[in-house]
Amino acid sequence: MRDLMHKAEIQQLVRDAYAAIQFPAAAGAVLYSREQLGQLPPGAHEWSLGVGNPVAWAALRPGEVVLDLGCGGGIDTILAARAVHPGGRAVGLDLLPEMLQRAGEHAADAGLDNVEFIEGEMEAIPLPDATVDVVVSNGVVNLSARKTRVFHELARVLRSGGRTSLTDVIVDDHLPTEILTHPSAWAG
Amino acid sequence: MSGALAERVFVEKLGRVGLRDVTVVERRSWGIDDCARYPLFDSELLRLMRRLVPPAAHDRVATVVTFTARKP
């Protein structure tokens, strides 16, 4: 059994796993309301890999700036962009160029002009301090091997009075070592 | 899943970076069948989970939690 605790190795493993996904997946589409799914362009829900619905809990308001950490196919970014219109904008951040390209296509298909997608790591968010009103993420914090850094970064980019809505997988009970050290369990 | 934090640790980390009013607004059990919907869990891992996790816990190998917080 391999021990995959090395940070760079974990990041590469996650990157490779996401790059290899055969879409359509639509794994997380059941987690959205009918109204939310209706706000997405055709086919976008098939790129849903989230584990929850953080935008639904974010209480977004027109005019706000939202950052979607690990935006993937851009589902939550698009929903956020619609919620902060008019006057606001949504920024999707992801590590994978292929995900960002698809997310950009989805936003274009949705006819949105208040969305931006940027490539980068959630451990080093390429945004200035105190420029974001709300940070959302959907099942991605657990993928980081440097979570403390992720939390520092999201706090850094938030404005005073800013908010977060973070959905993630939580493991409180002890799972067998054979499961937790399986390479697939680092990306899933 | 291997990198998932415990709920208590997640809350502590949010507080440690200065966020306040950390609140769990949603908590949902996450089972092996949920994992199986995602292409990120390969078949070998799913088989391992079904074999090693007691059947009574197959529907709750993890929890999906939504946290909200604010920056003062």
Coordinates of C-alpha atoms in Angstrom, one line a residue:
Chain A
M1 CA 0.0 0.0 0.0
R2 CA 1.4 3.4 -1.0
D3 CA 1.6 6.3 1.4
L4 CA 0.6 9.3 -0.7
M5 CA 1.1 12.0 1.9
H6 CA 3.6 14.0 -0.1
K7 CA 1.9 17.3 -1.0
A8 CA 3.1 17.5 -4.6
E9 CA 2.2 13.9 -5.3
I10 CA -1.3 14.4 -3.9
Q11 CA -1.8 17.6 -6.0
Q12 CA -0.6 15.7 -9.1
L13 CA -2.9 12.8 -8.4
V14 CA -5.9 15.1 -8.0
R15 CA -5.0 17.0 -11.2
D16 CA -4.6 13.7 -13.1
A17 CA -7.9 12.3 -11.8
Y18 CA -9.9 15.3 -12.8
A19 CA -8.3 15.5 -16.2
A20 CA -9.2 11.9 -16.9
I21 CA -12.9 12.2 -16.1
Q22 CA -15.1 11.1 -18.9
F23 CA -18.0 13.5 -19.1
P24 CA -21.0 13.7 -19.0
A25 CA -20.9 12.8 -15.3
A26 CA -23.7 14.9 -13.8
A27 CA -22.8 13.4 -10.4
G28 CA -23.8 16.4 -8.4
A29 CA -26.8 17.6 -10.5
V30 CA -29.3 16.1 -8.1
L31 CA -28.2 18.5 -5.4
Y32 CA -29.6 21.5 -7.2
S33 CA -33.1 22.8 -7.2
R34 CA -35.2 22.7 -10.4
E35 CA -35.0 26.5 -10.5
Q36 CA -31.2 26.5 -10.3
L37 CA -30.9 23.8 -13.0
G38 CA -33.1 26.0 -15.1
Q39 CA -30.6 28.8 -14.8
L40 CA -27.9 26.7 -16.4
P41 CA -27.3 26.4 -20.2
P42 CA -28.1 23.0 -21.7
G43 CA -25.6 20.3 -20.8
A44 CA -23.8 22.3 -18.1
H45 CA -25.2 20.2 -15.3
E46 CA -23.4 17.2 -16.8
W47 CA -20.2 18.8 -15.6
S48 CA -21.4 18.9 -12.0
L49 CA -19.0 17.2 -9.6
G50 CA -19.9 19.1 -6.4
V51 CA -21.2 17.5 -3.3
G52 CA -23.6 20.1 -2.2
N53 CA -25.2 23.5 -3.0
P54 CA -23.2 26.2 -1.3
V55 CA -24.7 29.0 -3.5
A56 CA -28.1 28.2 -2.0
W57 CA -26.7 29.1 1.5
A58 CA -24.6 32.1 0.4
A59 CA -27.5 34.7 0.5
L60 CA -26.0 36.4 -2.5
R61 CA -27.1 39.9 -3.3
P62 CA -26.9 42.0 -6.4
G63 CA -23.7 43.9 -6.7
E64 CA -21.5 41.4 -4.8
V65 CA -18.3 39.9 -6.0
V66 CA -18.2 36.1 -5.5
L67 CA -15.2 33.8 -5.8
D68 CA -15.9 30.1 -6.5
L69 CA -12.9 28.1 -5.3
G70 CA -12.3 25.1 -7.5
C71 CA -15.0 26.0 -10.0
G72 CA -14.7 22.9 -12.2
G73 CA -17.3 23.2 -15.0
G74 CA -18.5 26.5 -13.6
I75 CA -22.0 25.4 -12.4
D76 CA -21.8 27.3 -9.1
T77 CA -20.0 30.2 -10.7
I78 CA -22.9 30.7 -13.1
L79 CA -25.5 30.4 -10.4
A80 CA -23.6 33.0 -8.4
A81 CA -23.2 35.3 -11.3
R82 CA -27.0 35.3 -11.9
A83 CA -27.6 35.9 -8.2
V84 CA -25.3 39.0 -8.0
H85 CA -26.7 40.5 -11.2
P86 CA -26.9 43.5 -11.7
G87 CA -23.7 45.1 -10.6
G88 CA -21.9 42.1 -9.3
R89 CA -19.7 39.5 -10.8
A90 CA -18.5 35.9 -10.1
V91 CA -15.0 34.6 -10.5
G92 CA -14.3 31.0 -10.9
L93 CA -10.8 29.7 -9.9
D94 CA -9.6 26.3 -10.9
L95 CA -6.3 24.4 -11.3
L96 CA -7.2 22.8 -14.6
P97 CA -7.2 24.6 -17.9
E98 CA -9.5 22.1 -19.5
M99 CA -12.1 22.7 -16.7
L100 CA -11.8 26.5 -17.1
Q101 CA -12.2 26.2 -20.8
R102 CA -15.5 24.3 -20.4
A103 CA -16.6 26.6 -17.6
G104 CA -16.0 29.6 -19.9
E105 CA -18.1 27.9 -22.7
H106 CA -20.9 27.3 -20.2
A107 CA -20.9 30.9 -19.1
A108 CA -20.9 32.1 -22.8
D109 CA -23.8 29.7 -23.5
A110 CA -25.6 31.2 -20.6
G111 CA -25.1 34.7 -22.1
L112 CA -23.4 36.0 -19.0
D113 CA -21.0 38.9 -19.1
N114 CA -20.3 39.2 -15.4
V115 CA -18.2 36.0 -15.1
E116 CA -14.5 35.5 -15.1
F117 CA -12.5 32.3 -14.9
I118 CA -8.9 32.3 -13.8
E119 CA -6.4 29.5 -13.5
G120 CA -4.7 29.1 -10.2
E121 CA -4.4 27.2 -6.9
M122 CA -6.7 27.7 -4.0
E123 CA -3.6 27.7 -1.8
A124 CA -2.3 30.8 -3.7
I125 CA -5.4 32.7 -4.9
P126 CA -4.3 35.1 -7.6
L127 CA -6.5 38.0 -6.4
P128 CA -5.6 41.0 -4.3
D129 CA -6.4 41.3 -0.6
A130 CA -10.0 42.2 0.4
T131 CA -11.5 42.2 -3.0
V132 CA -14.2 39.5 -2.6
D133 CA -17.6 39.7 -0.8
V134 CA -18.4 36.0 -0.8
V135 CA -16.3 32.8 -1.2
V136 CA -18.1 29.6 -2.1
S137 CA -16.6 26.2 -2.7
N138 CA -18.2 22.8 -3.4
G139 CA -16.3 19.8 -2.4
V140 CA -12.8 21.0 -3.1
V141 CA -11.1 22.0 0.2
N142 CA -10.7 18.3 1.0
L143 CA -8.6 17.9 -2.2
S144 CA -5.9 20.3 -0.9
A145 CA -2.9 19.0 0.8
R146 CA -2.4 22.5 2.3
K147 CA -5.8 23.3 3.9
T148 CA -4.5 25.8 6.4
R149 CA -3.1 27.7 3.5
V150 CA -6.5 27.5 1.7
F151 CA -8.3 29.0 4.7
H152 CA -5.7 31.8 5.1
E153 CA -6.1 32.6 1.4
L154 CA -9.9 32.7 1.4
A155 CA -9.8 35.0 4.5
R156 CA -7.2 37.2 2.8
V157 CA -9.3 37.9 -0.3
L158 CA -12.5 38.5 1.7
R159 CA -13.5 42.1 2.4
S160 CA -14.3 43.0 6.0
G161 CA -17.9 41.9 6.4
G162 CA -17.5 39.3 3.7
R163 CA -18.9 35.8 3.9
T164 CA -18.2 32.2 3.0
S165 CA -20.4 29.3 2.2
L166 CA -18.2 26.1 1.9
T167 CA -19.6 22.6 1.3
D168 CA -17.2 19.8 1.8
V169 CA -16.8 16.1 2.6
I170 CA -16.2 15.5 6.3
V171 CA -14.8 12.4 7.8
D172 CA -15.2 12.1 11.5
D173 CA -15.4 8.4 11.8
H174 CA -12.3 6.3 11.4
L175 CA -12.2 4.7 7.9
P176 CA -9.9 1.7 7.3
T177 CA -6.4 2.7 6.3
E178 CA -6.7 0.7 3.1
I179 CA -9.4 3.0 2.0
L180 CA -7.8 6.3 3.1
T181 CA -4.5 5.5 1.5
H182 CA -6.0 4.3 -1.8
P183 CA -5.0 6.8 -4.6
S184 CA -8.5 7.2 -5.8
A185 CA -9.6 8.3 -2.4
W186 CA -7.4 11.4 -2.6
A187 CA -9.3 12.7 -5.6
G188 CA -12.8 11.4 -4.6
Chain B
M1 CA -12.1 11.7 0.9
S2 CA -8.6 10.9 2.1
G3 CA -8.0 14.6 2.7
A4 CA -11.3 15.3 4.4
L5 CA -11.1 17.0 7.7
A6 CA -13.2 16.3 10.8
E7 CA -16.0 18.8 11.3
R8 CA -14.5 20.1 14.5
V9 CA -11.1 20.7 12.8
F10 CA -12.8 22.4 9.8
V11 CA -14.6 24.8 12.2
E12 CA -11.4 25.5 14.1
K13 CA -9.4 26.3 11.0
L14 CA -12.0 28.8 9.9
G15 CA -11.9 30.4 13.3
R16 CA -8.1 30.4 13.3
V17 CA -7.9 32.6 10.2
G18 CA -10.1 35.2 11.8
L19 CA -13.6 34.2 10.5
R20 CA -16.4 34.5 12.9
D21 CA -20.0 33.1 13.3
V22 CA -18.9 29.8 11.9
T23 CA -22.1 27.9 11.5
V24 CA -23.0 24.4 10.1
V25 CA -26.1 25.1 8.0
E26 CA -26.4 21.7 6.5
R27 CA -25.2 18.2 7.3
R28 CA -26.0 15.1 5.2
S29 CA -24.8 11.6 5.4
W30 CA -22.6 10.4 2.5
G31 CA -22.6 6.8 1.6
I32 CA -20.8 4.4 -0.7
D33 CA -23.7 4.7 -3.3
D34 CA -23.1 8.5 -3.2
C35 CA -19.4 7.9 -3.9
A36 CA -20.3 5.6 -6.8
R37 CA -22.1 8.4 -8.7
Y38 CA -18.8 10.2 -9.0
P39 CA -16.2 9.1 -11.7
L40 CA -13.5 10.1 -9.3
F41 CA -14.0 7.0 -7.2
D42 CA -12.7 4.0 -9.2
S43 CA -14.3 0.6 -9.1
E44 CA -11.4 -0.9 -7.0
L45 CA -11.9 1.7 -4.3
L46 CA -15.7 1.2 -4.3
R47 CA -15.2 -2.6 -4.0
L48 CA -12.7 -2.0 -1.1
M49 CA -15.2 0.2 0.7
R50 CA -18.0 -2.3 0.3
R51 CA -15.7 -5.0 1.7
L52 CA -14.1 -3.1 4.6
V53 CA -16.8 -0.9 5.8
P54 CA -19.4 -2.7 8.0
P55 CA -22.7 -3.0 6.0
A56 CA -24.6 -0.9 8.6
A57 CA -22.3 2.0 7.8
H58 CA -22.4 1.8 4.0
D59 CA -24.8 4.8 3.9
R60 CA -22.6 7.0 6.1
V61 CA -18.9 6.6 5.3
A62 CA -18.6 10.4 5.4
T63 CA -20.7 13.5 5.9
V64 CA -21.3 16.4 3.6
V65 CA -21.4 19.6 5.5
T66 CA -22.0 23.2 4.5
F67 CA -20.3 25.8 6.7
T68 CA -21.0 29.5 6.6
A69 CA -18.8 32.2 8.3
R70 CA -18.1 35.9 8.1
K71 CA -15.0 38.1 8.2
P72 CA -15.4 40.8 10.8

